[in-house]
Short mmCIF file of C-alpha atoms in Angstrom, two decimals:
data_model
loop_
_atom_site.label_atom_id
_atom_site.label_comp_id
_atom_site.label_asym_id
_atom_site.label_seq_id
_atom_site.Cartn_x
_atom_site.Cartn_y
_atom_site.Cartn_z
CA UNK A 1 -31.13 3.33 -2.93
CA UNK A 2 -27.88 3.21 -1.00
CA UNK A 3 -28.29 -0.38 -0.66
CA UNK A 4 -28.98 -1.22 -3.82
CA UNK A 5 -26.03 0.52 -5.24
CA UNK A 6 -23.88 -1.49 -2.67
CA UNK A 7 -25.52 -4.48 -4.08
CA UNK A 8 -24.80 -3.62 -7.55
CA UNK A 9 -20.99 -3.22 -7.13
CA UNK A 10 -20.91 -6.04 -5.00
CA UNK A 11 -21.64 -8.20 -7.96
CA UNK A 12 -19.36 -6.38 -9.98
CA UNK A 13 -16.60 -7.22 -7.63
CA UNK A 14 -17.85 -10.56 -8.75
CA UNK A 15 -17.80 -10.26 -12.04
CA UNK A 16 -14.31 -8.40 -11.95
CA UNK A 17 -13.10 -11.40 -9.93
CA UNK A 18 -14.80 -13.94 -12.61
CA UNK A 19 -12.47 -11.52 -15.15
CA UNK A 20 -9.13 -11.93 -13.15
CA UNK A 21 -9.57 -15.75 -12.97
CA UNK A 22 -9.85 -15.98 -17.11
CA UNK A 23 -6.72 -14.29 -16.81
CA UNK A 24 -5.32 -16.28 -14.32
CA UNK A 25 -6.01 -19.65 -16.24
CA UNK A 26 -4.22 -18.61 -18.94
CA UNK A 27 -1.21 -18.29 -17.56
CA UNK A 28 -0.81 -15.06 -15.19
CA UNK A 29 -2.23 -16.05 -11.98
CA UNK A 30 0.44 -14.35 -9.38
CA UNK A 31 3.17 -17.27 -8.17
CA UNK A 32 3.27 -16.53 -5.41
CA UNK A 33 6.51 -17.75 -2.70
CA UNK A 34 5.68 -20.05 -0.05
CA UNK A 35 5.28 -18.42 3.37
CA UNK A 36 4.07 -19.67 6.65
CA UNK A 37 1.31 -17.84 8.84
CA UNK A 38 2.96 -16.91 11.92
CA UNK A 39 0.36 -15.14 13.38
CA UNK A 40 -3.13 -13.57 12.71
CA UNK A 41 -6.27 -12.00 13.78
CA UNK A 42 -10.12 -11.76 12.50
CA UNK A 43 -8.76 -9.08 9.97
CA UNK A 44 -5.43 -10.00 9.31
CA UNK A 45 -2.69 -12.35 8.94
CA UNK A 46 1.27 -12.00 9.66
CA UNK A 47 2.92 -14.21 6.72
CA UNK A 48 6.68 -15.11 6.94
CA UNK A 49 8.63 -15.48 3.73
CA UNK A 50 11.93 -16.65 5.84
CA UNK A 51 15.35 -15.50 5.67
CA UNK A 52 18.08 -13.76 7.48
CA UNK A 53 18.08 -10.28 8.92
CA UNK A 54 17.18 -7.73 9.99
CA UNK A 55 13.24 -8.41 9.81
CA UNK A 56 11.68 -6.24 7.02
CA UNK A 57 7.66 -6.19 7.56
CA UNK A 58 5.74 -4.80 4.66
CA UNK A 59 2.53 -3.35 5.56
CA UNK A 60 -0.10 -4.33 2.48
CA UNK A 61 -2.23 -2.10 1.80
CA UNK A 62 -5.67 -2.52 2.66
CA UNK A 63 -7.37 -2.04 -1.09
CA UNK A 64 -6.67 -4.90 -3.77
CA UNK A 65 -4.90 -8.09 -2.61
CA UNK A 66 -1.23 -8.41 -1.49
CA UNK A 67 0.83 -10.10 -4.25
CA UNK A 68 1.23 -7.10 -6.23
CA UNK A 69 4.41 -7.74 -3.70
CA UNK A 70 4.98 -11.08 -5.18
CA UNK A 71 3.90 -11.35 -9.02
CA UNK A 72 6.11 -13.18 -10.32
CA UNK A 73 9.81 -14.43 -10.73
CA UNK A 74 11.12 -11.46 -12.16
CA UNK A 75 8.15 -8.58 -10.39
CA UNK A 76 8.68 -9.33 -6.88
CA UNK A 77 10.31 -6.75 -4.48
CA UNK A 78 10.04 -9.88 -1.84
CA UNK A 79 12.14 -12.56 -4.12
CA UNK A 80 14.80 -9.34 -4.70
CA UNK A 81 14.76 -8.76 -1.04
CA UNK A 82 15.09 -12.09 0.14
CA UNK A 83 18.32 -12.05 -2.33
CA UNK A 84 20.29 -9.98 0.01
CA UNK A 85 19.39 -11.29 2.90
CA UNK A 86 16.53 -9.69 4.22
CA UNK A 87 13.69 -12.03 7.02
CA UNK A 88 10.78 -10.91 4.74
CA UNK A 89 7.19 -10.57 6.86
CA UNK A 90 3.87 -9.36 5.30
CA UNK A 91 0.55 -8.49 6.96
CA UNK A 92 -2.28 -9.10 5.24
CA UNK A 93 -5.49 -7.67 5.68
CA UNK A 94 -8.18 -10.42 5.61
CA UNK A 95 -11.39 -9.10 3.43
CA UNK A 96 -14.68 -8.20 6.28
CA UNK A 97 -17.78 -10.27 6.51
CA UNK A 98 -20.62 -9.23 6.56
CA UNK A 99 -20.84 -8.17 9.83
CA UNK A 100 -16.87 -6.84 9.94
CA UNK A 101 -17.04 -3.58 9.04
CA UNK A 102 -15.96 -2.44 12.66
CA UNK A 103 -12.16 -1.88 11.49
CA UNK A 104 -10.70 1.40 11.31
CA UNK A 105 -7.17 3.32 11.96
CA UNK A 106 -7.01 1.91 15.40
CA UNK A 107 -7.50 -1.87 14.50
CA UNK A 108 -5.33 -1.08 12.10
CA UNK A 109 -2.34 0.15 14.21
CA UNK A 110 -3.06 -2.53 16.96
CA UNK A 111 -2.90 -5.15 14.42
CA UNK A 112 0.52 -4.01 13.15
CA UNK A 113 1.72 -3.76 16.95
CA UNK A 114 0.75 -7.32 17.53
CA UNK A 115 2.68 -8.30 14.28
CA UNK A 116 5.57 -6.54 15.10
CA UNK A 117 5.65 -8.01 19.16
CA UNK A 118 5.39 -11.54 17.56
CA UNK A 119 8.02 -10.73 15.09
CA UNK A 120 10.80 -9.63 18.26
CA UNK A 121 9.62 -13.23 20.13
CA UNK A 122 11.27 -15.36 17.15
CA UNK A 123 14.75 -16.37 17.62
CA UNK A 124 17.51 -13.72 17.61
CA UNK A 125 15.15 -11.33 15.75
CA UNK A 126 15.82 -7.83 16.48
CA UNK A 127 13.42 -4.68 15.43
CA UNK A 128 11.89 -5.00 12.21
CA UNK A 129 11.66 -2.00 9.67
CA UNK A 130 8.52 -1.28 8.20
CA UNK A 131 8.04 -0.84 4.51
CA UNK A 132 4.77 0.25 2.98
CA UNK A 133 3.62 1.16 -0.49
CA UNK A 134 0.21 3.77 -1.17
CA UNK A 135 -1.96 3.11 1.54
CA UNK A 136 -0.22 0.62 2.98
CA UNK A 137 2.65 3.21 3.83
CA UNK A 138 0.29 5.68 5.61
CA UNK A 139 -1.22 3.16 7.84
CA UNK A 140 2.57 1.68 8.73
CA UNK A 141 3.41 5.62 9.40
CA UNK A 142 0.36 5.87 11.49
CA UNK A 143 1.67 2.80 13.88
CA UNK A 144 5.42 4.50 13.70
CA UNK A 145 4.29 7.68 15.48
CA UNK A 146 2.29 5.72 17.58
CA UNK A 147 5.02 3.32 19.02
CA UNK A 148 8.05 5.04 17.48
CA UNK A 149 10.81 2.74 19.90
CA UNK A 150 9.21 -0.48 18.07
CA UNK A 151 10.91 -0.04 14.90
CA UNK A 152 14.06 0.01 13.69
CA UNK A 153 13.42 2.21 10.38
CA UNK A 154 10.33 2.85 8.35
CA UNK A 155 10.32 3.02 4.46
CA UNK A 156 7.80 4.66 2.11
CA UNK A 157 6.97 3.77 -1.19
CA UNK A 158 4.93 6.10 -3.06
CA UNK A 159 2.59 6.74 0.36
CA UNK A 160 0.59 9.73 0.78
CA UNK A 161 0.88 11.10 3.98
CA UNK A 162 -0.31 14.69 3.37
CA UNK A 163 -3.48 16.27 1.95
CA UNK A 164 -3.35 19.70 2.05
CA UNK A 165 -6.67 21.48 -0.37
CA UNK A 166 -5.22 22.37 -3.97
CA UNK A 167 -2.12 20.42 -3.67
CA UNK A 168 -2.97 17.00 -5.32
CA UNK A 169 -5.58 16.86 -8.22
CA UNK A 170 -6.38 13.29 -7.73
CA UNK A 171 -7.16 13.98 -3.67
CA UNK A 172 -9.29 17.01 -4.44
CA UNK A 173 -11.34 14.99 -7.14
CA UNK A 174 -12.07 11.89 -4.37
CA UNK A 175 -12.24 14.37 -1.84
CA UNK A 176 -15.53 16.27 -3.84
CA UNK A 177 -17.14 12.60 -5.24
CA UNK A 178 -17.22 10.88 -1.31
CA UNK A 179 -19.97 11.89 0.74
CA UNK A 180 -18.99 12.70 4.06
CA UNK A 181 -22.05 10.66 6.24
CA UNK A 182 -20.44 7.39 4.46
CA UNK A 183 -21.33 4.61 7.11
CA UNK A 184 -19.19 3.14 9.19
CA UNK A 185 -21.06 0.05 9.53
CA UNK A 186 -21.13 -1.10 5.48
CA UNK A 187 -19.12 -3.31 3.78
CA UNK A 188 -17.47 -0.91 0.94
CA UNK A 189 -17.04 -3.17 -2.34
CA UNK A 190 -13.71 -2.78 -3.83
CA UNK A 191 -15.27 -1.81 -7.56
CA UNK A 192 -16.42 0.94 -5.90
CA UNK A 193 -13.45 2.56 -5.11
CA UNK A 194 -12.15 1.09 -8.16
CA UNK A 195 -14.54 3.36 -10.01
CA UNK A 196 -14.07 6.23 -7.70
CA UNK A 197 -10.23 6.42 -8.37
CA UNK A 198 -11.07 6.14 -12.20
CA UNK A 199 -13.67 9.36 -11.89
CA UNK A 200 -11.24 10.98 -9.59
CA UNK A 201 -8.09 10.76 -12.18
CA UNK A 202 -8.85 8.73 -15.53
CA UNK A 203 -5.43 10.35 -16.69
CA UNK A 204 -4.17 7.95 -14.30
CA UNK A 205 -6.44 4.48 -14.32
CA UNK A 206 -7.63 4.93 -17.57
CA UNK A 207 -5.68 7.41 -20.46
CA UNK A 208 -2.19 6.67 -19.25
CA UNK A 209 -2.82 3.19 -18.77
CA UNK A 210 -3.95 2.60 -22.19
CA UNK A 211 -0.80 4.87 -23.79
CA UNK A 212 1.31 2.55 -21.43
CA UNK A 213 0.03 -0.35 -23.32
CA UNK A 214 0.57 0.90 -26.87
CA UNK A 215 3.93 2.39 -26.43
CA UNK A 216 4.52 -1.92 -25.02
CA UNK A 217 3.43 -3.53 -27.50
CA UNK A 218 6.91 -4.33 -28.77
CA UNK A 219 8.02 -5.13 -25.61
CA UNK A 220 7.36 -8.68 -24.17
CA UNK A 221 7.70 -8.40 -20.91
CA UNK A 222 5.85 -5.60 -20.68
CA UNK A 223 2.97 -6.93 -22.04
CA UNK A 224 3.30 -9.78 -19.76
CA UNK A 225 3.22 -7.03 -16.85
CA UNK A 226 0.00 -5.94 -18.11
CA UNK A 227 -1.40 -8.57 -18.17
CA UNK A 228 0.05 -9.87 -14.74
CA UNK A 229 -1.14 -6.23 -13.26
CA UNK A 230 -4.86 -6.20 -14.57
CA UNK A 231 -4.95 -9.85 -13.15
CA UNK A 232 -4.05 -8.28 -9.91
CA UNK A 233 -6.47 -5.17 -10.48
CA UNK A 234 -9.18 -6.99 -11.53
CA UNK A 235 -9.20 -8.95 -7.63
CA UNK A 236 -11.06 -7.11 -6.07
CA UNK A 237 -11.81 -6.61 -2.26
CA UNK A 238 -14.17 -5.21 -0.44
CA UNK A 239 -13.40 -2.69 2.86
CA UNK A 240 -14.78 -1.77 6.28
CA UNK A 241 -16.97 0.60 5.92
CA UNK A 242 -15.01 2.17 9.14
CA UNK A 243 -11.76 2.31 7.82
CA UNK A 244 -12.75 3.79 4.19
CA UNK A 245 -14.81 6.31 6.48
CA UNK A 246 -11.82 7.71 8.45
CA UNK A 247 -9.10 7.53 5.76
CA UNK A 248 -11.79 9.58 3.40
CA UNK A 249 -12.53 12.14 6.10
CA UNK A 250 -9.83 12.10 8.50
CA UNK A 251 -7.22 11.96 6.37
CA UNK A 252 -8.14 13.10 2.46
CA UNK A 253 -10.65 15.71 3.67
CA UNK A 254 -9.30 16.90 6.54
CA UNK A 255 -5.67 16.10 6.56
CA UNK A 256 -5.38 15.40 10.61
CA UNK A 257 -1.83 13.37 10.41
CA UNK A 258 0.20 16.52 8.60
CA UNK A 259 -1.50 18.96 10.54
CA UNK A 260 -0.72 17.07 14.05
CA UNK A 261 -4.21 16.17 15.36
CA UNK A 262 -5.19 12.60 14.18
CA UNK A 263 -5.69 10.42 17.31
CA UNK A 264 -5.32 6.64 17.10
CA UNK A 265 -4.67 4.17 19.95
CA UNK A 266 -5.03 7.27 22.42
CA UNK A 267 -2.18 9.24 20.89
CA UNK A 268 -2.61 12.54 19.50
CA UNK A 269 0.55 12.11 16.61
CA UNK A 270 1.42 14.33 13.62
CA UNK A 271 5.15 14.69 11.85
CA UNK A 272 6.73 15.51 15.36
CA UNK A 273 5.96 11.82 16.52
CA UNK A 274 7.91 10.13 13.72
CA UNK A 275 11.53 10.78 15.63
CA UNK A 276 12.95 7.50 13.79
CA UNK A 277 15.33 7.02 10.38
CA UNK A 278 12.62 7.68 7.20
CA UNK A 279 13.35 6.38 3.22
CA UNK A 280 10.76 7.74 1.17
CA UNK A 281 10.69 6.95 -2.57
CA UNK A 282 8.23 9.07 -4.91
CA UNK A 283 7.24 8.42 -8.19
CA UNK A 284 7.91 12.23 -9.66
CA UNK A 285 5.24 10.92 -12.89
CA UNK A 286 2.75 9.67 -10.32
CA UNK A 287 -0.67 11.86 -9.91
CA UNK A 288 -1.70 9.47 -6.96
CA UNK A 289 0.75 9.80 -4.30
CA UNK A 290 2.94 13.32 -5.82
CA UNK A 291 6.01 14.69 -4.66
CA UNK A 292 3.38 16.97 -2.69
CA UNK A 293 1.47 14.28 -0.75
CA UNK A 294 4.86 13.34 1.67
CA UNK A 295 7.33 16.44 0.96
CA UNK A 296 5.32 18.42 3.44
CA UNK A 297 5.51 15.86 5.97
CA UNK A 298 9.31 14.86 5.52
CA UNK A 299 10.02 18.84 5.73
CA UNK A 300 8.38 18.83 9.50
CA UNK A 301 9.88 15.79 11.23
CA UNK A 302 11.84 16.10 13.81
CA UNK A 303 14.23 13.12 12.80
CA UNK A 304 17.48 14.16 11.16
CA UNK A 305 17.73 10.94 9.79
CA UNK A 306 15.35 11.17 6.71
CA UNK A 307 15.81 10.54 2.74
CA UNK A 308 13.89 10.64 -0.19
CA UNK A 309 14.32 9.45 -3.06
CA UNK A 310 12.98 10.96 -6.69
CA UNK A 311 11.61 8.41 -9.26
CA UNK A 312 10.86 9.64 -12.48
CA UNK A 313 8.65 6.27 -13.62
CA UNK A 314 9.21 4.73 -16.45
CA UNK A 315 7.10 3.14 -19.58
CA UNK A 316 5.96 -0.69 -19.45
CA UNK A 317 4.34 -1.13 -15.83
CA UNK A 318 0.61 -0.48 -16.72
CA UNK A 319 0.48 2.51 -13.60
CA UNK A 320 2.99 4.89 -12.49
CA UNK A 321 1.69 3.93 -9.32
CA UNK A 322 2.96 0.33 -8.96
CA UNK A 323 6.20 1.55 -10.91
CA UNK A 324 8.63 1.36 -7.76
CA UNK A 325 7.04 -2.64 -7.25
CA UNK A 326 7.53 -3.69 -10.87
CA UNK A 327 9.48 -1.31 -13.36
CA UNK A 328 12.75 -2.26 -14.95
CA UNK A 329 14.36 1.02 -13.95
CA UNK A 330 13.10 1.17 -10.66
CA UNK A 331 14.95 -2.36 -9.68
CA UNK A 332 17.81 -1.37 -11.76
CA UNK A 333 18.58 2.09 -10.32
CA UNK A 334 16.13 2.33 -6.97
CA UNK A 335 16.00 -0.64 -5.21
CA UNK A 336 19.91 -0.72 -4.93
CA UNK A 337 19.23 2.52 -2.91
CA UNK A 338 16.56 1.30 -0.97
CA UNK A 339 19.17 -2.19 -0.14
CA UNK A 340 21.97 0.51 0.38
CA UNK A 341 19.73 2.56 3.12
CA UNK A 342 18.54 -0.55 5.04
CA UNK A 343 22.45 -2.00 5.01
CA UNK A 344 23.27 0.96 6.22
CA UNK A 345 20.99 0.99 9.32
CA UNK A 346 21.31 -2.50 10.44
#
């Protein structure tokens, strides 16, 4: 039975995919910058977008596909970075095969090591910062208080980094729907945890989502968001079984990195190994990644050096979630802040 359900939302990532590319030919396929591969690995790829410095790496996250970074002309935090001067690198993960399941938190963290060694071999390059957004921010805090000297900064953009029990609805709700023997060895479709999210908080993927469209529908350019940000959702990619396994038990159910006893690489690491300067941005209107998923953290690090900015979302960017990537407001009146912070740390 378990394979046959993995079969079935295989083909809907398929189908889903089939979806996104009607989209796509009809005008809002991403367009994407150019970028060179600099480096890469059999699950992931280090992209560089060029430019000056200091090196800013963003850390993708490991569900849906990158270019949520890069929509468009106007919805791309790497084209507004890039405009003042920033050496823009992204890694990528690269989607398993069928026998690739085998990557988890410490593939993960020794993948983002390599990228950041290459990145300190290219000419007068100094210490990148990391940047991360969801999921993609709690495995580039994982590296941090792993090899805290290898950074210069890390940022956080709506990442969940804390999971205490009867804190967040949405990680209570995934927490009860995943079973805890999920194999480590499957491929995990990405419809799967498409629908899971949707169960776990249709406020969120579905209710909001749809009030977000019909409070647009004066609004051009936030229709075109829509549009641009179900092309994006409807990509889907599948996961290691390993790494959906450990960030579901490890981290959702169990909450190891607040508490100060996840181990990856060999290191024990918690709050107290993040001694470095920390930016966190949360969305105050989103029920994925709340106030209460990082506040927790930032209130037991040892670093003195820590912000965090409040974002109180805004209408016209299909999910609160992506708000900080692709909102009006947030490029207006955040990402200033977030240009200000890393000026001020070069």
């Amino acid at each position: 039975m378990e394979s046959l359900r993995q079969a079935q939302f295989a083909a809907l990532d398929l189908m889903r995919r089939v979806q996104g590319h009607a989209l796509g030919a009809i005008g809002f396929d991403p367009a994407e910058l150019k970028h060179r591969i600099l480096a890469s690995g059999d699950h992931w790829r280090l992209r560089d977008y060029g430019g000056r410095e200091p090196p800013l790496l963003i850390v993708a996250a490991p569900i849906k596909r990158p270019y949520i970074w890069d929509l468009g002309p106007n919805l791309s935090v790497i084209r507004n970075c890039l405009n003042h001067d920033l050496r823009i690198y992204l890694l990528e993960w690269i989607a398993p095969t069928a026998s690739g399941g085998h990557v988890g938190l410490d593939e993960c963290a020794r993948a983002i090591s390599e990228c950041v060694a290459r990145i300190a071999t290219e000419p007068k390059s100094t210490k990148p910062f990391l940047i991360g957004h969801s999921l993609g921010g709690t495995l580039a805090a994982v590296f941090c208080a792993c090899e805290p000297r290898a950074v210069r900064g890390l940022l956080l953009l709506g990442a969940p980094l804390c999971f205490q029990p009867a804190t967040n609805r949405f990680r209570d709700a995934l927490v009860s729907m995943i079973p805890p023997d999920l194999s480590e060895t499957d491929i995990i479709p990405g419809s799967l945890l498409s629908h899971a999210s949707a169960f776990a908080s249709p406020d969120t993927f579905v209710w909001h989502r749809l009030t977000d469209a019909a409070m647009s529908l004066g609004d051009l350019r936030a229709l075109d968001v829509h549009a641009r940000v179900e092309r994006w959702a409807l990509d889907e990619t599948p996961l290691p079984g390993k790494l959906v396994h450990q960030i579901a038990e490890w981290l959702y159910r169990e909450n190891r990195f607040c508490r100060g006893d996840l181990t990856v690489l060999g290191h024990t690491i918690g709050p107290s190994c993040l001694d470095i300067p920390m930016l966190a941005v949360v969305n105050t209107a989103d029920d994925v990644a709340p106030l209460a998923s990082i506040e927790p953290f930032l209130d037991a690090l040892p670093a003195k050096d820590v912000a965090l900015i409040k974002y109180p979302g805004e209408i016209g960017i299909a999910l609160q979630h992506l708000g900080i990537l692709l909102g009006r407001e947030a490029y207006a009146r955040i990402w200033p802040k977030i240009i200000g912070w890393l000026a001020s740390h070069r």
